[in-house]
Coordinates of C-alpha atoms in Angstrom, one line a residue:
M1 CA 7.5 -15.8 -7.9
A2 CA 10.3 -13.3 -7.2
N3 CA 12.5 -14.4 -10.1
W4 CA 11.7 -11.6 -12.4
D5 CA 12.6 -11.7 -16.1
H6 CA 15.5 -9.6 -17.2
T7 CA 16.0 -7.5 -20.2
Y8 CA 18.6 -5.0 -21.6
I9 CA 18.0 -1.3 -21.7
N10 CA 20.0 1.3 -23.7
I11 CA 21.9 3.8 -21.6
N12 CA 24.1 6.2 -23.5
G13 CA 24.6 3.6 -26.2
Q14 CA 25.4 0.8 -23.8
A15 CA 23.3 -2.3 -23.2
V16 CA 22.7 -2.5 -19.5
K17 CA 21.0 -5.4 -17.8
A18 CA 17.7 -4.6 -15.9
Q19 CA 15.1 -6.4 -13.9
A20 CA 11.8 -6.5 -15.8
P21 CA 9.0 -7.0 -13.2
L22 CA 5.4 -7.6 -14.1
I23 CA 4.2 -6.3 -10.7
V24 CA 5.6 -3.0 -9.4
S25 CA 5.3 -1.6 -5.8
A26 CA 5.4 2.2 -5.7
S27 CA 6.3 2.2 -2.9
R28 CA 6.8 0.9 0.7
S29 CA 9.9 3.1 1.0
T30 CA 8.5 6.5 0.1
D31 CA 5.3 8.3 -1.0
I32 CA 5.7 8.3 -4.8
P33 CA 2.1 9.4 -5.6
A34 CA 2.3 12.4 -3.2
F35 CA 5.8 13.7 -4.1
Y36 CA 7.2 11.9 -7.2
A37 CA 4.2 11.2 -9.5
D38 CA 5.7 13.3 -12.3
W39 CA 9.0 11.6 -11.9
F40 CA 7.5 8.1 -11.9
F41 CA 5.3 8.6 -15.0
H42 CA 8.3 10.2 -16.8
R43 CA 10.4 7.2 -16.0
L44 CA 7.5 4.9 -17.0
E45 CA 7.4 6.6 -20.4
T46 CA 11.2 6.5 -20.7
G47 CA 11.0 2.8 -20.0
Y48 CA 13.2 2.4 -16.9
S49 CA 14.4 3.8 -13.6
A50 CA 17.4 3.2 -11.4
W51 CA 17.2 1.9 -7.8
T52 CA 19.9 1.9 -5.1
N53 CA 19.9 -1.1 -2.7
P54 CA 19.6 0.4 0.8
F55 CA 21.8 -2.4 2.3
N56 CA 24.8 -2.4 0.0
G57 CA 24.5 0.8 -2.0
V58 CA 24.6 -1.0 -5.3
K59 CA 22.7 0.7 -8.1
S60 CA 20.6 -1.4 -10.4
Y61 CA 18.0 -0.9 -13.1
V62 CA 14.3 -1.6 -13.4
S63 CA 12.7 -1.9 -16.8
Y64 CA 9.0 -1.2 -17.2
E65 CA 8.8 -3.1 -20.5
K66 CA 6.8 -6.0 -19.1
T67 CA 5.0 -4.2 -16.3
R68 CA 1.3 -5.2 -16.1
F69 CA 0.3 -4.1 -12.6
I70 CA 1.2 -1.4 -10.1
V71 CA 0.4 -1.2 -6.4
F72 CA 0.6 2.4 -5.2
W73 CA 1.1 3.3 -1.5
S74 CA 0.3 6.9 -0.3
K75 CA -0.9 9.2 2.3
N76 CA -1.9 11.8 -0.3
P77 CA -2.4 10.3 -3.7
E78 CA -4.2 13.3 -5.2
P79 CA -1.3 14.1 -7.5
L80 CA -1.8 10.7 -9.1
I81 CA -5.2 11.5 -10.5
P82 CA -4.1 13.4 -13.6
Y83 CA -1.8 10.5 -14.6
L84 CA -4.2 7.6 -14.3
H85 CA -5.3 7.8 -17.9
I86 CA -1.7 6.9 -18.9
L87 CA -2.0 3.6 -17.1
K88 CA -5.2 2.8 -19.0
E89 CA -3.6 3.7 -22.3
K90 CA -0.7 1.3 -21.5
G91 CA -3.0 -1.5 -20.4
I92 CA -1.5 -1.3 -16.9
K93 CA -3.9 -1.9 -14.0
C94 CA -3.5 -0.8 -10.4
Y95 CA -4.9 -0.4 -6.9
I96 CA -3.9 2.0 -4.1
Q97 CA -3.0 1.4 -0.5
Y98 CA -4.3 4.7 0.9
T99 CA -3.1 5.4 4.4
L100 CA -5.8 7.7 5.7
N101 CA -5.1 8.4 9.4
D102 CA -6.3 11.1 11.7
Y103 CA -3.5 12.6 13.7
E104 CA -4.4 16.2 12.9
D105 CA -4.8 17.4 16.5
E106 CA -1.6 15.6 17.6
K107 CA 0.3 16.9 14.6
L108 CA 2.1 13.6 14.0
E109 CA 1.7 13.9 10.2
K110 CA 2.2 16.7 7.7
V111 CA -0.5 15.9 5.3
P112 CA -3.6 17.8 3.8
S113 CA -6.7 18.2 6.0
L114 CA -8.7 15.1 6.8
E115 CA -11.6 16.5 4.8
K116 CA -9.5 16.9 1.7
R117 CA -8.0 13.5 2.0
I118 CA -11.4 11.8 2.3
D119 CA -12.5 13.8 -0.8
T120 CA -9.4 12.5 -2.6
F121 CA -10.3 8.9 -1.6
K122 CA -13.8 9.3 -3.1
K123 CA -12.4 10.8 -6.3
L124 CA -10.0 7.9 -6.7
V125 CA -12.8 5.4 -6.3
S126 CA -14.8 7.2 -8.9
E127 CA -11.7 7.0 -11.3
L128 CA -10.6 3.4 -10.5
G129 CA -13.7 1.6 -9.3
Q130 CA -14.9 -0.1 -6.2
G131 CA -12.3 -2.2 -4.4
R132 CA -9.3 -0.6 -5.9
V133 CA -8.7 1.9 -3.1
V134 CA -7.8 0.2 0.2
W135 CA -8.2 2.2 3.4
R136 CA -5.3 1.9 5.9
F137 CA -5.2 3.3 9.4
D138 CA -1.6 2.6 9.9
P139 CA 0.1 2.8 12.4
L140 CA -2.1 2.9 15.5
I141 CA -0.2 4.9 18.0
L142 CA -0.8 5.0 21.7
T143 CA 0.6 8.0 23.7
E144 CA -0.3 9.7 26.9
D145 CA -2.9 11.7 24.9
I146 CA -4.0 9.1 22.3
T147 CA -6.0 6.3 24.0
I148 CA -7.8 3.3 22.6
D149 CA -11.1 5.2 22.9
K150 CA -9.7 8.2 21.0
L151 CA -8.3 5.9 18.2
L152 CA -11.7 4.2 17.8
N153 CA -13.5 7.5 17.7
K154 CA -11.1 8.6 14.9
I155 CA -11.7 5.4 13.0
Q156 CA -15.5 5.7 13.4
N157 CA -15.5 9.2 12.0
I158 CA -13.5 8.1 8.9
G159 CA -15.3 4.8 8.6
D160 CA -18.7 6.4 8.4
Q161 CA -17.6 8.7 5.6
L162 CA -16.0 5.9 3.6
K163 CA -19.0 3.6 3.8
G164 CA -19.7 2.4 0.3
Y165 CA -16.3 3.6 -1.0
T166 CA -14.0 0.8 0.1
E167 CA -14.1 -2.9 0.9
K168 CA -11.3 -3.1 3.4
L169 CA -9.8 -1.5 6.5
V170 CA -6.1 -2.5 7.2
F171 CA -4.5 -1.5 10.5
S172 CA -1.4 -2.2 12.4
Y173 CA -0.2 -1.6 16.0
A174 CA 2.8 0.7 16.2
D175 CA 5.6 -1.7 17.3
I176 CA 8.0 1.0 18.4
E177 CA 10.5 -0.9 20.5
S178 CA 11.3 -3.3 17.6
Y179 CA 12.1 -0.5 15.1
K180 CA 15.1 1.6 16.0
K181 CA 14.3 4.4 13.5
V182 CA 10.7 4.7 14.7
K183 CA 11.8 4.8 18.4
S184 CA 14.6 7.3 17.7
N185 CA 12.3 9.6 15.7
L186 CA 9.6 9.6 18.4
Q187 CA 12.1 10.3 21.1
K188 CA 13.8 13.1 19.2
N189 CA 10.5 14.8 18.7
N190 CA 9.4 14.3 22.3
I191 CA 6.4 12.1 21.5
P192 CA 5.3 10.4 24.7
Y193 CA 4.6 7.0 23.1
K194 CA 3.4 3.8 24.7
D195 CA 3.9 0.3 23.3
W196 CA 0.8 -1.8 22.9
S197 CA 0.3 -4.7 25.3
I198 CA -1.3 -8.0 24.1
S199 CA -4.4 -7.3 26.1
Q200 CA -4.7 -3.8 24.6
M201 CA -4.4 -5.2 21.1
D202 CA -7.0 -7.7 21.9
E203 CA -9.4 -5.1 23.3
F204 CA -9.0 -2.8 20.3
A205 CA -9.6 -5.7 17.8
A206 CA -12.7 -6.8 19.6
R207 CA -14.2 -3.3 19.8
L208 CA -13.3 -2.5 16.2
S209 CA -14.9 -5.7 15.0
K210 CA -18.1 -4.8 17.0
M211 CA -18.1 -1.3 15.5
N212 CA -17.8 -2.7 12.0
A213 CA -20.9 -4.8 12.6
E214 CA -23.0 -2.2 14.5
R215 CA -22.4 0.6 12.0
G216 CA -23.1 -1.6 9.0
W217 CA -19.7 -0.9 7.3
K218 CA -19.2 -4.5 6.2
Y219 CA -15.5 -3.8 5.8
T220 CA -13.1 -6.7 5.6
L221 CA -10.8 -6.0 8.6
A222 CA -7.2 -7.0 8.4
T223 CA -3.9 -6.5 10.3
C224 CA -0.6 -5.9 8.7
G225 CA 2.3 -8.1 9.9
E226 CA 0.9 -8.7 13.4
K227 CA 1.8 -11.7 15.6
I228 CA -1.4 -11.6 17.7
D229 CA -4.1 -14.0 16.7
I230 CA -7.3 -11.9 16.4
E231 CA -9.0 -14.1 13.8
K232 CA -11.6 -14.9 16.4
Y233 CA -12.9 -11.4 15.8
G234 CA -13.1 -12.0 12.1
I235 CA -9.9 -10.0 11.4
A236 CA -7.6 -11.5 8.8
H237 CA -3.8 -11.2 8.3
N238 CA -3.4 -8.8 5.5
R239 CA -1.7 -9.1 2.1
C240 CA -0.8 -5.6 1.0
I241 CA 0.4 -6.9 -2.4
D242 CA -2.6 -9.2 -2.7
G243 CA -2.6 -11.8 -5.5
D244 CA -6.3 -12.3 -5.0
L245 CA -7.2 -8.6 -5.5
I246 CA -4.8 -8.4 -8.4
T247 CA -6.6 -11.3 -10.0
R248 CA -10.0 -9.8 -9.4
I249 CA -8.9 -6.6 -11.1
A250 CA -6.8 -8.1 -13.9
W251 CA -8.2 -11.6 -14.4
N252 CA -8.5 -11.1 -18.2
D253 CA -4.7 -10.4 -18.5
S254 CA -3.5 -13.8 -19.6
V255 CA 0.2 -12.9 -19.4
L256 CA -0.1 -11.7 -15.8
M257 CA -2.3 -14.7 -14.8
K258 CA 0.3 -17.1 -16.3
F259 CA 3.0 -15.4 -14.3
M260 CA 1.0 -15.6 -11.1
G261 CA 0.0 -19.2 -11.7
V262 CA -3.7 -18.4 -11.7
K263 CA -6.1 -20.4 -13.8
I264 CA -9.4 -18.7 -14.7
M265 CA -12.2 -21.2 -15.0
D266 CA -15.8 -21.2 -16.2
A267 CA -18.4 -21.7 -13.5
P268 CA -20.6 -24.7 -14.1
Q269 CA -24.0 -24.0 -15.5
P270 CA -26.9 -24.5 -13.1
D271 CA -29.3 -27.4 -13.8
L272 CA -33.0 -26.7 -14.3
F273 CA -33.8 -27.4 -10.6
A274 CA -30.9 -25.4 -9.0
S275 CA -31.3 -21.8 -7.9
S276 CA -27.5 -21.3 -7.8
V277 CA -24.2 -22.8 -8.6
E278 CA -22.0 -24.1 -5.9
L279 CA -18.3 -23.2 -6.5
P280 CA -15.3 -25.1 -5.1
T281 CA -13.8 -24.2 -1.7
N282 CA -11.6 -21.1 -1.9
A283 CA -13.2 -20.2 -5.2
I284 CA -13.5 -16.4 -5.9
P285 CA -16.2 -15.4 -8.4
L286 CA -15.3 -13.2 -11.4
P287 CA -17.5 -11.4 -14.0
G288 CA -18.9 -13.3 -16.9
G289 CA -19.5 -16.5 -15.1
K290 CA -15.7 -17.0 -14.3
Y291 CA -13.9 -17.9 -11.1
F292 CA -10.5 -18.8 -9.8
I293 CA -9.1 -20.7 -6.8
S294 CA -7.3 -18.6 -4.2
G295 CA -3.7 -19.8 -4.1
H296 CA -1.7 -16.8 -2.9
K297 CA 2.0 -17.3 -2.9
K298 CA 4.0 -15.3 -0.3
D299 CA 7.1 -13.3 -1.2
S300 CA 10.0 -15.1 0.6
G301 CA 12.0 -11.8 0.6
Q302 CA 9.6 -10.1 3.0
R303 CA 9.5 -10.3 6.8
E304 CA 8.1 -13.5 8.3
L305 CA 4.7 -12.1 9.2
C306 CA 4.2 -10.3 5.9
G307 CA 1.7 -12.0 3.6
C308 CA 2.5 -10.0 0.4
M309 CA 3.2 -11.7 -2.9
A310 CA 6.4 -10.7 -4.8
A311 CA 6.5 -7.3 -6.4
K312 CA 9.5 -5.1 -7.3
D313 CA 9.6 -2.0 -5.1
I314 CA 11.1 1.0 -6.9
G315 CA 11.2 3.6 -4.1
E316 CA 14.1 4.5 -1.9
Y317 CA 14.3 5.2 1.9
N318 CA 15.2 8.6 3.2
T319 CA 13.2 10.4 0.5
C320 CA 9.8 11.1 2.0
P321 CA 9.0 14.8 2.8
H322 CA 5.9 14.0 4.8
L323 CA 8.2 14.0 7.8
C324 CA 5.8 12.1 10.0
E325 CA 7.0 12.0 13.6
Y326 CA 6.9 8.2 13.8
C327 CA 8.5 7.6 10.4
Y328 CA 10.2 4.2 9.7
A329 CA 11.5 5.1 6.2
N330 CA 13.6 8.2 7.1
A331 CA 16.7 8.0 9.3
T332 CA 16.3 11.7 10.0
K333 CA 14.1 14.5 8.7
Q334 CA 17.1 16.4 7.4
T335 CA 18.3 13.4 5.3
A336 CA 14.8 13.2 3.7
I337 CA 14.8 17.0 3.0
N338 CA 18.3 16.9 1.5
N339 CA 17.3 14.1 -0.8
W340 CA 14.1 15.9 -1.8
L341 CA 16.1 19.0 -2.7
C342 CA 18.4 16.9 -4.8
H343 CA 15.4 15.5 -6.6
Q344 CA 14.0 19.0 -7.2
N345 CA 17.3 20.0 -8.9
N346 CA 17.1 17.0 -11.2
K347 CA 13.5 16.0 -11.3
F348 CA 13.5 13.4 -14.0
A349 CA 16.8 11.6 -13.3
E350 CA 17.1 7.9 -13.4
T351 CA 16.9 7.7 -9.6
I352 CA 14.3 9.2 -7.3
T353 CA 16.9 11.2 -5.5
G354 CA 18.2 12.9 -8.7
K355 CA 21.7 11.6 -7.9

């Protein structure tokens, strides 16, 4: 699944080899919709962008020649809205992983007001359709001031407002001790964090599941990359790059379905005496009397507990100006600011940093 096709792009008269992914992730590493939407859509029109490997510093190229689907990640995707028509014109489909937290009182994030972000969520659903904007409350942070009760109150407030606008709520527990950058950033900024215990995780999951039922949300609840088994509460292990959701959205794209190994089938016709048709186990219904069998393939390049399928991420670390106090993607705030300034001086360069 991760063995992308390759193509050649023309750079200053030279043929340069580039990866040509069908599925693009934009991006786990930085907030492209919030800060780099103009850059991304310029590069999409140009046909390629450059990407620097964070582990070895090697620069490589990504061609958008064959791109059929994009998964966007953002805490403020409002700047994306004016560009969505371009995707439609190019026949590229998408969905958005929208991290909609509420740490306003604690000032852990530098984002627009909660009211404005909820309004943006609803506008995106209006533009893209139901199911294509996924709500994330991520990460769940415990401090001396932020308790389980307070987190659940925050989620209840947002959840009530998003009822009817999203199908899913994805959450994750802040695993601070395991991530050096997160721990370092919190300590530098004097945030009195607390790590989650197994019993606290279990309690939170049970109460969230109960809230989901009692308030009639009917959200699919899912955790992102968690070891703890909370399936007993009806909470699944999430797939942020979700082959099933991609298929539900782009099932009539035969090229993408072939790449993903998904076979679209016709549902059997009911006989005269049957009130409904019984589909096979793991079958997911589609419009027009179609269905497919869920057969999600995991990306072997991701961490062990990640359920995502393969997608080419085109972002870079140390480039996110949100400057969240708990950030895992920036080594330091100053590094991110410096790279943002470099971008501002060369906004449509091959790389997101403008270098």
